[in-house]
Amino acid sequence: MKNKIKSTGYVLFVLITFFALTKAFTSYKNPLNIYENPLVWIALIGFVGVVVLKEIVNFMAIKRATQLQNEKDGIVPEPENAWLKRLLQSWTKSKAIEEEQEIILDHNYDGIKELDNSLPPWWVYMFYATILFAVVYLVRFEVMGGDTQEVEYEKAVAQARIEINKYKATSPDVFNVEDLVLLTDAKDLKRGKAVFNLNCASCHLKDGGGSIGPNLTDEYWILGGGIKNVYNTVAKGGRTGKGMIAWDKTLKPADIAKVSSYVISLQGTTPAKAKAPQGEKWEE
């Protein structure tokens, strides 16, 4: 009678909860939104939990009943880890201590005897695998002339260079200082002047005569003249501790190239108030 009441209660719980969840999923717009419908989640977790718990209890009850019946019938069941022992046995071919007399050899050295154990199958299979690998390796590299690690490395480097050059060709903001040339187009110099007035004029003045920074209109340069040196100076900054900041984190490489070309275009101009020369005279 007690079991019938439990079973009836379980069935009613499952049916009612299932009906309620179905109703919620068909009625609510977002039934699984835990903030809008927390009761749906509570019901769902309770439903799954009760079903799983019921199945666990049933499994344990059946297992216990089978164990009692086996004890009653005098049946000794196979150990739970018997499959693991059989697996180890198949992969090692080891003999139990009780069976060692079957594989003992006639050798006897001062009472020390030797067993004729078989090589473990896993070891034999690995040995065969190394032979197969050696044959494939020999044919691949010595007969068919396959690429060595050095050749593979050189090919990978060459491919990487091709991809880098392709990227540089399609990306206007990527610059190689070694390929940099002086820009003389009016549009580029106009952009360079705008960048200069916005970022550089506070230290060098708008006409390049120099204030905190050096005069940019004469032939003397602290870190070297020419488009490449000027570009590096603008991008990486001046002398440590007393030079200007590095602008490569602020300006795009294209703008650095344009402002550098504009700075060189100031050579030979006459600023209103020129600062005394600094550095060494630069000649191309």
PDB file of C-alpha atoms in Angstrom:
ATOM      1  CA  MET A   1       0.000   0.000   0.000  1.00  0.00           C
ATOM      2  CA  LYS A   2       2.849   2.360   0.892  1.00  0.00           C
ATOM      3  CA  ASN A   3       4.634   1.702  -2.410  1.00  0.00           C
ATOM      4  CA  LYS A   4       1.406   2.340  -4.341  1.00  0.00           C
ATOM      5  CA  ILE A   5       0.991   5.721  -2.642  1.00  0.00           C
ATOM      6  CA  LYS A   6       4.601   6.625  -3.499  1.00  0.00           C
ATOM      7  CA  SER A   7       4.202   5.541  -7.107  1.00  0.00           C
ATOM      8  CA  THR A   8       0.917   7.429  -7.458  1.00  0.00           C
ATOM      9  CA  GLY A   9       2.477  10.582  -5.983  1.00  0.00           C
ATOM     10  CA  TYR A  10       5.444  10.292  -8.314  1.00  0.00           C
ATOM     11  CA  VAL A  11       3.248   9.865 -11.403  1.00  0.00           C
ATOM     12  CA  LEU A  12       1.027  12.801 -10.388  1.00  0.00           C
ATOM     13  CA  PHE A  13       4.081  14.999  -9.772  1.00  0.00           C
ATOM     14  CA  VAL A  14       5.548  14.159 -13.168  1.00  0.00           C
ATOM     15  CA  LEU A  15       2.274  14.770 -14.999  1.00  0.00           C
ATOM     16  CA  ILE A  16       1.418  18.023 -13.236  1.00  0.00           C
ATOM     17  CA  THR A  17       4.966  19.440 -13.568  1.00  0.00           C
ATOM     18  CA  PHE A  18       5.177  18.413 -17.195  1.00  0.00           C
ATOM     19  CA  PHE A  19       1.804  20.053 -17.915  1.00  0.00           C
ATOM     20  CA  ALA A  20       2.862  23.240 -16.092  1.00  0.00           C
ATOM     21  CA  LEU A  21       6.146  23.432 -18.009  1.00  0.00           C
ATOM     22  CA  THR A  22       4.369  22.867 -21.316  1.00  0.00           C
ATOM     23  CA  LYS A  23       1.926  25.628 -20.482  1.00  0.00           C
ATOM     24  CA  ALA A  24       4.766  27.983 -19.535  1.00  0.00           C
ATOM     25  CA  PHE A  25       6.712  27.322 -22.732  1.00  0.00           C
ATOM     26  CA  THR A  26       3.642  27.959 -24.869  1.00  0.00           C
ATOM     27  CA  SER A  27       2.451  31.038 -22.946  1.00  0.00           C
ATOM     28  CA  TYR A  28       5.599  33.012 -22.100  1.00  0.00           C
ATOM     29  CA  LYS A  29       7.577  34.851 -24.759  1.00  0.00           C
ATOM     30  CA  ASN A  30      10.914  34.087 -23.078  1.00  0.00           C
ATOM     31  CA  PRO A  31      10.209  31.121 -20.809  1.00  0.00           C
ATOM     32  CA  LEU A  32      13.910  30.397 -20.190  1.00  0.00           C
ATOM     33  CA  ASN A  33      14.756  33.940 -19.094  1.00  0.00           C
ATOM     34  CA  ILE A  34      15.715  33.352 -15.471  1.00  0.00           C
ATOM     35  CA  TYR A  35      15.068  36.993 -14.516  1.00  0.00           C
ATOM     36  CA  GLU A  36      11.561  37.141 -16.001  1.00  0.00           C
ATOM     37  CA  ASN A  37      10.433  33.601 -15.199  1.00  0.00           C
ATOM     38  CA  PRO A  38      12.425  32.134 -12.280  1.00  0.00           C
ATOM     39  CA  LEU A  39       9.579  29.739 -11.420  1.00  0.00           C
ATOM     40  CA  VAL A  40      10.001  28.019 -14.772  1.00  0.00           C
ATOM     41  CA  TRP A  41      13.611  27.223 -13.933  1.00  0.00           C
ATOM     42  CA  ILE A  42      12.691  26.046 -10.439  1.00  0.00           C
ATOM     43  CA  ALA A  43      10.043  23.728 -11.885  1.00  0.00           C
ATOM     44  CA  LEU A  44      12.372  22.474 -14.609  1.00  0.00           C
ATOM     45  CA  ILE A  45      15.237  21.745 -12.178  1.00  0.00           C
ATOM     46  CA  GLY A  46      12.811  20.084  -9.737  1.00  0.00           C
ATOM     47  CA  PHE A  47      11.286  17.951 -12.489  1.00  0.00           C
ATOM     48  CA  VAL A  48      14.656  16.734 -13.813  1.00  0.00           C
ATOM     49  CA  GLY A  49      16.000  16.219 -10.296  1.00  0.00           C
ATOM     50  CA  VAL A  50      13.053  14.082  -9.174  1.00  0.00           C
ATOM     51  CA  VAL A  51      13.164  11.944 -12.335  1.00  0.00           C
ATOM     52  CA  VAL A  52      16.901  11.366 -12.068  1.00  0.00           C
ATOM     53  CA  LEU A  53      16.701  10.630  -8.338  1.00  0.00           C
ATOM     54  CA  LYS A  54      13.864   8.152  -8.943  1.00  0.00           C
ATOM     55  CA  GLU A  55      15.911   6.313 -11.555  1.00  0.00           C
ATOM     56  CA  ILE A  56      18.967   6.193  -9.278  1.00  0.00           C
ATOM     57  CA  VAL A  57      16.869   4.744  -6.450  1.00  0.00           C
ATOM     58  CA  ASN A  58      15.356   2.154  -8.810  1.00  0.00           C
ATOM     59  CA  PHE A  59      18.802   1.167 -10.110  1.00  0.00           C
ATOM     60  CA  MET A  60      20.214   0.774  -6.602  1.00  0.00           C
ATOM     61  CA  ALA A  61      17.155  -1.223  -5.500  1.00  0.00           C
ATOM     62  CA  ILE A  62      17.412  -3.580  -8.481  1.00  0.00           C
ATOM     63  CA  LYS A  63      21.158  -3.995  -7.933  1.00  0.00           C
ATOM     64  CA  ARG A  64      20.623  -4.790  -4.253  1.00  0.00           C
ATOM     65  CA  ALA A  65      17.823  -7.262  -5.025  1.00  0.00           C
ATOM     66  CA  THR A  66      20.029  -9.027  -7.581  1.00  0.00           C
ATOM     67  CA  GLN A  67      22.873  -9.213  -5.064  1.00  0.00           C
ATOM     68  CA  LEU A  68      20.595 -10.756  -2.409  1.00  0.00           C
ATOM     69  CA  GLN A  69      19.208 -13.247  -4.912  1.00  0.00           C
ATOM     70  CA  ASN A  70      22.716 -14.269  -5.972  1.00  0.00           C
ATOM     71  CA  GLU A  71      23.737 -14.775  -2.354  1.00  0.00           C
ATOM     72  CA  LYS A  72      20.617 -16.872  -1.820  1.00  0.00           C
ATOM     73  CA  ASP A  73      21.361 -19.001  -4.886  1.00  0.00           C
ATOM     74  CA  GLY A  74      25.059 -19.305  -4.040  1.00  0.00           C
ATOM     75  CA  ILE A  75      26.173 -17.481  -7.191  1.00  0.00           C
ATOM     76  CA  VAL A  76      29.443 -15.569  -6.949  1.00  0.00           C
ATOM     77  CA  PRO A  77      29.209 -12.648  -9.404  1.00  0.00           C
ATOM     78  CA  GLU A  78      32.187 -11.519 -11.438  1.00  0.00           C
ATOM     79  CA  PRO A  79      34.103  -8.629  -9.821  1.00  0.00           C
ATOM     80  CA  GLU A  80      33.223  -5.189 -11.141  1.00  0.00           C
ATOM     81  CA  ASN A  81      36.760  -4.537 -12.385  1.00  0.00           C
ATOM     82  CA  ALA A  82      37.122  -7.925 -14.055  1.00  0.00           C
ATOM     83  CA  TRP A  83      37.093  -6.300 -17.504  1.00  0.00           C
ATOM     84  CA  LEU A  84      40.080  -4.183 -16.517  1.00  0.00           C
ATOM     85  CA  LYS A  85      42.004  -7.238 -15.401  1.00  0.00           C
ATOM     86  CA  ARG A  86      41.184  -9.006 -18.674  1.00  0.00           C
ATOM     87  CA  LEU A  87      42.359  -5.963 -20.619  1.00  0.00           C
ATOM     88  CA  LEU A  88      45.665  -5.833 -18.737  1.00  0.00           C
ATOM     89  CA  GLN A  89      46.083  -9.551 -19.234  1.00  0.00           C
ATOM     90  CA  SER A  90      45.553  -9.270 -23.001  1.00  0.00           C
ATOM     91  CA  TRP A  91      48.069  -6.413 -23.249  1.00  0.00           C
ATOM     92  CA  THR A  92      50.762  -7.889 -21.014  1.00  0.00           C
ATOM     93  CA  LYS A  93      50.295 -11.680 -21.251  1.00  0.00           C
ATOM     94  CA  SER A  94      51.530 -11.848 -17.697  1.00  0.00           C
ATOM     95  CA  LYS A  95      51.289 -15.070 -15.707  1.00  0.00           C
ATOM     96  CA  ALA A  96      49.982 -15.288 -12.181  1.00  0.00           C
ATOM     97  CA  ILE A  97      52.374 -16.422  -9.485  1.00  0.00           C
ATOM     98  CA  GLU A  98      50.517 -19.732  -9.285  1.00  0.00           C
ATOM     99  CA  GLU A  99      51.182 -20.334 -13.020  1.00  0.00           C
ATOM    100  CA  GLU A 100      54.884 -19.493 -13.076  1.00  0.00           C
ATOM    101  CA  GLN A 101      55.852 -23.163 -12.977  1.00  0.00           C
ATOM    102  CA  GLU A 102      54.585 -23.429 -16.567  1.00  0.00           C
ATOM    103  CA  ILE A 103      57.127 -20.943 -17.916  1.00  0.00           C
ATOM    104  CA  ILE A 104      60.133 -21.582 -15.675  1.00  0.00           C
ATOM    105  CA  LEU A 105      63.345 -22.424 -17.551  1.00  0.00           C
ATOM    106  CA  ASP A 106      65.872 -25.113 -16.691  1.00  0.00           C
ATOM    107  CA  HIS A 107      68.578 -22.533 -16.029  1.00  0.00           C
ATOM    108  CA  ASN A 108      69.716 -22.412 -12.463  1.00  0.00           C
ATOM    109  CA  TYR A 109      72.392 -19.998 -11.304  1.00  0.00           C
ATOM    110  CA  ASP A 110      73.090 -20.414  -7.630  1.00  0.00           C
ATOM    111  CA  GLY A 111      69.438 -20.974  -6.969  1.00  0.00           C
ATOM    112  CA  ILE A 112      68.305 -18.158  -9.219  1.00  0.00           C
ATOM    113  CA  LYS A 113      65.847 -19.335 -11.861  1.00  0.00           C
ATOM    114  CA  GLU A 114      64.603 -17.609 -15.001  1.00  0.00           C
ATOM    115  CA  LEU A 115      61.063 -17.253 -16.329  1.00  0.00           C
ATOM    116  CA  ASP A 116      60.304 -17.452 -20.031  1.00  0.00           C
ATOM    117  CA  ASN A 117      57.962 -14.467 -20.041  1.00  0.00           C
ATOM    118  CA  SER A 118      56.470 -13.359 -23.353  1.00  0.00           C
ATOM    119  CA  LEU A 119      57.087  -9.861 -24.588  1.00  0.00           C
ATOM    120  CA  PRO A 120      54.048  -7.650 -23.828  1.00  0.00           C
ATOM    121  CA  PRO A 121      51.912  -7.209 -26.952  1.00  0.00           C
ATOM    122  CA  TRP A 122      51.912  -3.419 -26.545  1.00  0.00           C
ATOM    123  CA  TRP A 123      55.718  -3.432 -26.688  1.00  0.00           C
ATOM    124  CA  VAL A 124      55.756  -5.713 -29.737  1.00  0.00           C
ATOM    125  CA  TYR A 125      53.219  -3.527 -31.546  1.00  0.00           C
ATOM    126  CA  MET A 126      55.268  -0.399 -30.819  1.00  0.00           C
ATOM    127  CA  PHE A 127      58.392  -2.162 -32.105  1.00  0.00           C
ATOM    128  CA  TYR A 128      56.621  -3.053 -35.350  1.00  0.00           C
ATOM    129  CA  ALA A 129      55.372   0.515 -35.598  1.00  0.00           C
ATOM    130  CA  THR A 130      58.937   1.867 -35.376  1.00  0.00           C
ATOM    131  CA  ILE A 131      60.003  -0.478 -38.182  1.00  0.00           C
ATOM    132  CA  LEU A 132      57.107   0.703 -40.340  1.00  0.00           C
ATOM    133  CA  PHE A 133      57.940   4.335 -39.561  1.00  0.00           C
ATOM    134  CA  ALA A 134      61.592   3.765 -40.482  1.00  0.00           C
ATOM    135  CA  VAL A 135      60.614   2.240 -43.843  1.00  0.00           C
ATOM    136  CA  VAL A 136      58.254   5.121 -44.660  1.00  0.00           C
ATOM    137  CA  TYR A 137      60.865   7.671 -43.547  1.00  0.00           C
ATOM    138  CA  LEU A 138      63.561   6.019 -45.693  1.00  0.00           C
ATOM    139  CA  VAL A 139      61.395   5.964 -48.802  1.00  0.00           C
ATOM    140  CA  ARG A 140      60.033   9.473 -48.230  1.00  0.00           C
ATOM    141  CA  PHE A 141      63.323  11.302 -47.696  1.00  0.00           C
ATOM    142  CA  GLU A 142      66.068   9.078 -49.148  1.00  0.00           C
ATOM    143  CA  VAL A 143      64.319   7.586 -52.188  1.00  0.00           C
ATOM    144  CA  MET A 144      61.694  10.169 -53.163  1.00  0.00           C
ATOM    145  CA  GLY A 145      63.747  13.185 -52.073  1.00  0.00           C
ATOM    146  CA  GLY A 146      61.261  14.693 -49.652  1.00  0.00           C
ATOM    147  CA  ASP A 147      61.831  18.100 -48.082  1.00  0.00           C
ATOM    148  CA  THR A 148      64.060  18.143 -45.032  1.00  0.00           C
ATOM    149  CA  GLN A 149      63.354  20.361 -42.043  1.00  0.00           C
ATOM    150  CA  GLU A 150      65.764  22.959 -43.393  1.00  0.00           C
ATOM    151  CA  VAL A 151      64.029  23.039 -46.786  1.00  0.00           C
ATOM    152  CA  GLU A 152      60.606  23.225 -45.131  1.00  0.00           C
ATOM    153  CA  TYR A 153      61.825  26.150 -43.029  1.00  0.00           C
ATOM    154  CA  GLU A 154      63.151  28.012 -46.055  1.00  0.00           C
ATOM    155  CA  LYS A 155      59.865  27.463 -47.912  1.00  0.00           C
ATOM    156  CA  ALA A 156      57.878  28.692 -44.919  1.00  0.00           C
ATOM    157  CA  VAL A 157      60.047  31.826 -44.660  1.00  0.00           C
ATOM    158  CA  ALA A 158      59.673  32.493 -48.396  1.00  0.00           C
ATOM    159  CA  GLN A 159      55.903  32.094 -48.171  1.00  0.00           C
ATOM    160  CA  ALA A 160      55.794  34.405 -45.164  1.00  0.00           C
ATOM    161  CA  ARG A 161      57.736  37.046 -47.095  1.00  0.00           C
ATOM    162  CA  ILE A 162      55.288  36.785 -49.992  1.00  0.00           C
ATOM    163  CA  GLU A 163      52.346  37.258 -47.629  1.00  0.00           C
ATOM    164  CA  ILE A 164      54.057  40.207 -45.897  1.00  0.00           C
ATOM    165  CA  ASN A 165      54.757  41.918 -49.214  1.00  0.00           C
ATOM    166  CA  LYS A 166      51.180  41.260 -50.313  1.00  0.00           C
ATOM    167  CA  TYR A 167      49.890  42.772 -47.080  1.00  0.00           C
ATOM    168  CA  LYS A 168      52.129  45.806 -47.450  1.00  0.00           C
ATOM    169  CA  ALA A 169      50.963  46.304 -51.014  1.00  0.00           C
ATOM    170  CA  THR A 170      47.311  46.354 -49.962  1.00  0.00           C
ATOM    171  CA  SER A 171      47.742  48.304 -46.724  1.00  0.00           C
ATOM    172  CA  PRO A 172      48.501  52.012 -47.162  1.00  0.00           C
ATOM    173  CA  ASP A 173      49.512  52.417 -43.502  1.00  0.00           C
ATOM    174  CA  VAL A 174      52.382  49.909 -43.637  1.00  0.00           C
ATOM    175  CA  PHE A 175      55.756  51.483 -44.265  1.00  0.00           C
ATOM    176  CA  ASN A 176      59.226  50.138 -44.761  1.00  0.00           C
ATOM    177  CA  VAL A 177      61.691  52.914 -43.970  1.00  0.00           C
ATOM    178  CA  GLU A 178      64.202  51.419 -46.385  1.00  0.00           C
ATOM    179  CA  ASP A 179      61.741  51.938 -49.259  1.00  0.00           C
ATOM    180  CA  LEU A 180      60.651  55.392 -48.092  1.00  0.00           C
ATOM    181  CA  VAL A 181      61.178  58.269 -50.522  1.00  0.00           C
ATOM    182  CA  LEU A 182      60.689  61.998 -50.163  1.00  0.00           C
ATOM    183  CA  LEU A 183      57.130  63.047 -50.960  1.00  0.00           C
ATOM    184  CA  THR A 184      56.835  66.117 -53.159  1.00  0.00           C
ATOM    185  CA  ASP A 185      53.195  65.996 -54.214  1.00  0.00           C
ATOM    186  CA  ALA A 186      51.302  69.118 -53.160  1.00  0.00           C
ATOM    187  CA  LYS A 187      48.488  67.076 -51.638  1.00  0.00           C
ATOM    188  CA  ASP A 188      50.923  65.107 -49.453  1.00  0.00           C
ATOM    189  CA  LEU A 189      52.756  68.242 -48.350  1.00  0.00           C
ATOM    190  CA  LYS A 190      49.452  69.940 -47.528  1.00  0.00           C
ATOM    191  CA  ARG A 191      48.522  67.045 -45.280  1.00  0.00           C
ATOM    192  CA  GLY A 192      52.017  67.111 -43.756  1.00  0.00           C
ATOM    193  CA  LYS A 193      51.677  70.815 -43.018  1.00  0.00           C
ATOM    194  CA  ALA A 194      48.331  70.249 -41.278  1.00  0.00           C
ATOM    195  CA  VAL A 195      49.861  67.501 -39.107  1.00  0.00           C
ATOM    196  CA  PHE A 196      52.859  69.723 -38.374  1.00  0.00           C
ATOM    197  CA  ASN A 197      50.734  72.710 -37.307  1.00  0.00           C
ATOM    198  CA  LEU A 198      48.608  70.518 -35.069  1.00  0.00           C
ATOM    199  CA  ASN A 199      51.361  68.513 -33.356  1.00  0.00           C
ATOM    200  CA  CYS A 200      54.774  70.068 -33.989  1.00  0.00           C
ATOM    201  CA  ALA A 201      54.332  73.841 -34.204  1.00  0.00           C
ATOM    202  CA  SER A 202      54.138  74.256 -30.440  1.00  0.00           C
ATOM    203  CA  CYS A 203      57.818  73.313 -30.144  1.00  0.00           C
ATOM    204  CA  HIS A 204      59.199  74.195 -33.593  1.00  0.00           C
ATOM    205  CA  LEU A 205      56.891  77.163 -34.463  1.00  0.00           C
ATOM    206  CA  LYS A 206      54.677  77.192 -37.538  1.00  0.00           C
ATOM    207  CA  ASP A 207      57.470  78.446 -39.790  1.00  0.00           C
ATOM    208  CA  GLY A 208      59.923  75.850 -38.427  1.00  0.00           C
ATOM    209  CA  GLY A 209      62.217  78.431 -36.854  1.00  0.00           C
ATOM    210  CA  GLY A 210      62.427  76.538 -33.575  1.00  0.00           C
ATOM    211  CA  SER A 211      61.473  77.283 -30.002  1.00  0.00           C
ATOM    212  CA  ILE A 212      61.723  74.464 -27.486  1.00  0.00           C
ATOM    213  CA  GLY A 213      62.651  72.258 -30.413  1.00  0.00           C
ATOM    214  CA  PRO A 214      65.488  72.949 -32.869  1.00  0.00           C
ATOM    215  CA  ASN A 215      65.360  75.052 -36.012  1.00  0.00           C
ATOM    216  CA  LEU A 216      64.127  72.932 -38.945  1.00  0.00           C
ATOM    217  CA  THR A 217      65.006  75.360 -41.721  1.00  0.00           C
ATOM    218  CA  ASP A 218      68.803  75.207 -41.589  1.00  0.00           C
ATOM    219  CA  GLU A 219      71.223  72.487 -42.699  1.00  0.00           C
ATOM    220  CA  TYR A 220      72.056  71.263 -39.209  1.00  0.00           C
ATOM    221  CA  TRP A 221      70.451  68.157 -37.724  1.00  0.00           C
ATOM    222  CA  ILE A 222      70.856  66.572 -34.317  1.00  0.00           C
ATOM    223  CA  LEU A 223      69.858  63.046 -35.409  1.00  0.00           C
ATOM    224  CA  GLY A 224      70.613  63.301 -39.111  1.00  0.00           C
ATOM    225  CA  GLY A 225      68.790  64.755 -42.069  1.00  0.00           C
ATOM    226  CA  GLY A 226      67.198  63.146 -45.074  1.00  0.00           C
ATOM    227  CA  ILE A 227      63.750  61.598 -45.291  1.00  0.00           C
ATOM    228  CA  LYS A 228      64.687  58.310 -43.601  1.00  0.00           C
ATOM    229  CA  ASN A 229      66.397  59.904 -40.610  1.00  0.00           C
ATOM    230  CA  VAL A 230      63.647  62.482 -40.173  1.00  0.00           C
ATOM    231  CA  TYR A 231      60.991  59.764 -40.397  1.00  0.00           C
ATOM    232  CA  ASN A 232      62.781  57.676 -37.733  1.00  0.00           C
ATOM    233  CA  THR A 233      63.191  60.710 -35.491  1.00  0.00           C
ATOM    234  CA  VAL A 234      59.496  61.599 -35.697  1.00  0.00           C
ATOM    235  CA  ALA A 235      58.360  58.004 -35.302  1.00  0.00           C
ATOM    236  CA  LYS A 236      60.766  56.884 -32.540  1.00  0.00           C
ATOM    237  CA  GLY A 237      61.379  60.194 -30.811  1.00  0.00           C
ATOM    238  CA  GLY A 238      64.443  62.275 -30.142  1.00  0.00           C
ATOM    239  CA  ARG A 239      67.241  61.862 -27.632  1.00  0.00           C
ATOM    240  CA  THR A 240      66.374  60.036 -24.434  1.00  0.00           C
ATOM    241  CA  GLY A 241      65.471  62.425 -21.651  1.00  0.00           C
ATOM    242  CA  LYS A 242      65.586  65.656 -23.638  1.00  0.00           C
ATOM    243  CA  GLY A 243      64.274  64.934 -27.116  1.00  0.00           C
ATOM    244  CA  MET A 244      60.731  64.959 -28.405  1.00  0.00           C
ATOM    245  CA  ILE A 245      58.331  62.094 -27.797  1.00  0.00           C
ATOM    246  CA  ALA A 246      57.811  59.207 -30.197  1.00  0.00           C
ATOM    247  CA  TRP A 247      54.821  59.841 -32.454  1.00  0.00           C
ATOM    248  CA  ASP A 248      54.378  56.329 -33.866  1.00  0.00           C
ATOM    249  CA  LYS A 249      51.736  55.569 -31.209  1.00  0.00           C
ATOM    250  CA  THR A 250      49.777  58.714 -32.134  1.00  0.00           C
ATOM    251  CA  LEU A 251      50.232  59.268 -35.851  1.00  0.00           C
ATOM    252  CA  LYS A 252      49.748  56.823 -38.699  1.00  0.00           C
ATOM    253  CA  PRO A 253      52.868  55.865 -40.678  1.00  0.00           C
ATOM    254  CA  ALA A 254      51.458  57.612 -43.746  1.00  0.00           C
ATOM    255  CA  ASP A 255      51.048  60.856 -41.807  1.00  0.00           C
ATOM    256  CA  ILE A 256      54.556  60.529 -40.337  1.00  0.00           C
ATOM    257  CA  ALA A 257      55.932  60.185 -43.871  1.00  0.00           C
ATOM    258  CA  LYS A 258      54.000  63.272 -45.011  1.00  0.00           C
ATOM    259  CA  VAL A 259      54.974  65.456 -42.054  1.00  0.00           C
ATOM    260  CA  SER A 260      58.609  64.336 -42.440  1.00  0.00           C
ATOM    261  CA  SER A 261      58.541  65.352 -46.098  1.00  0.00           C
ATOM    262  CA  TYR A 262      56.991  68.685 -45.120  1.00  0.00           C
ATOM    263  CA  VAL A 263      59.738  69.267 -42.539  1.00  0.00           C
ATOM    264  CA  ILE A 264      62.381  68.722 -45.225  1.00  0.00           C
ATOM    265  CA  SER A 265      60.493  71.115 -47.526  1.00  0.00           C
ATOM    266  CA  LEU A 266      61.165  73.846 -44.939  1.00  0.00           C
ATOM    267  CA  GLN A 267      64.898  73.652 -45.704  1.00  0.00           C
ATOM    268  CA  GLY A 268      66.200  77.003 -46.963  1.00  0.00           C
ATOM    269  CA  THR A 269      63.148  79.009 -45.934  1.00  0.00           C
ATOM    270  CA  THR A 270      63.491  82.123 -43.823  1.00  0.00           C
ATOM    271  CA  PRO A 271      61.572  81.941 -40.529  1.00  0.00           C
ATOM    272  CA  ALA A 272      60.632  85.105 -38.641  1.00  0.00           C
ATOM    273  CA  LYS A 273      62.820  84.216 -35.669  1.00  0.00           C
ATOM    274  CA  ALA A 274      65.337  81.501 -36.419  1.00  0.00           C
ATOM    275  CA  LYS A 275      66.913  79.562 -33.570  1.00  0.00           C
ATOM    276  CA  ALA A 276      70.667  78.990 -33.592  1.00  0.00           C
ATOM    277  CA  PRO A 277      71.815  75.864 -35.466  1.00  0.00           C
ATOM    278  CA  GLN A 278      72.097  72.627 -33.470  1.00  0.00           C
ATOM    279  CA  GLY A 279      73.742  69.345 -34.361  1.00  0.00           C
ATOM    280  CA  GLU A 280      75.898  68.707 -37.388  1.00  0.00           C
ATOM    281  CA  LYS A 281      75.629  69.880 -40.954  1.00  0.00           C
ATOM    282  CA  TRP A 282      73.903  67.261 -43.073  1.00  0.00           C
ATOM    283  CA  GLU A 283      74.845  66.390 -46.613  1.00  0.00           C
ATOM    284  CA  GLU A 284      73.097  63.737 -48.716  1.00  0.00           C
TER     285      GLU A 284
END
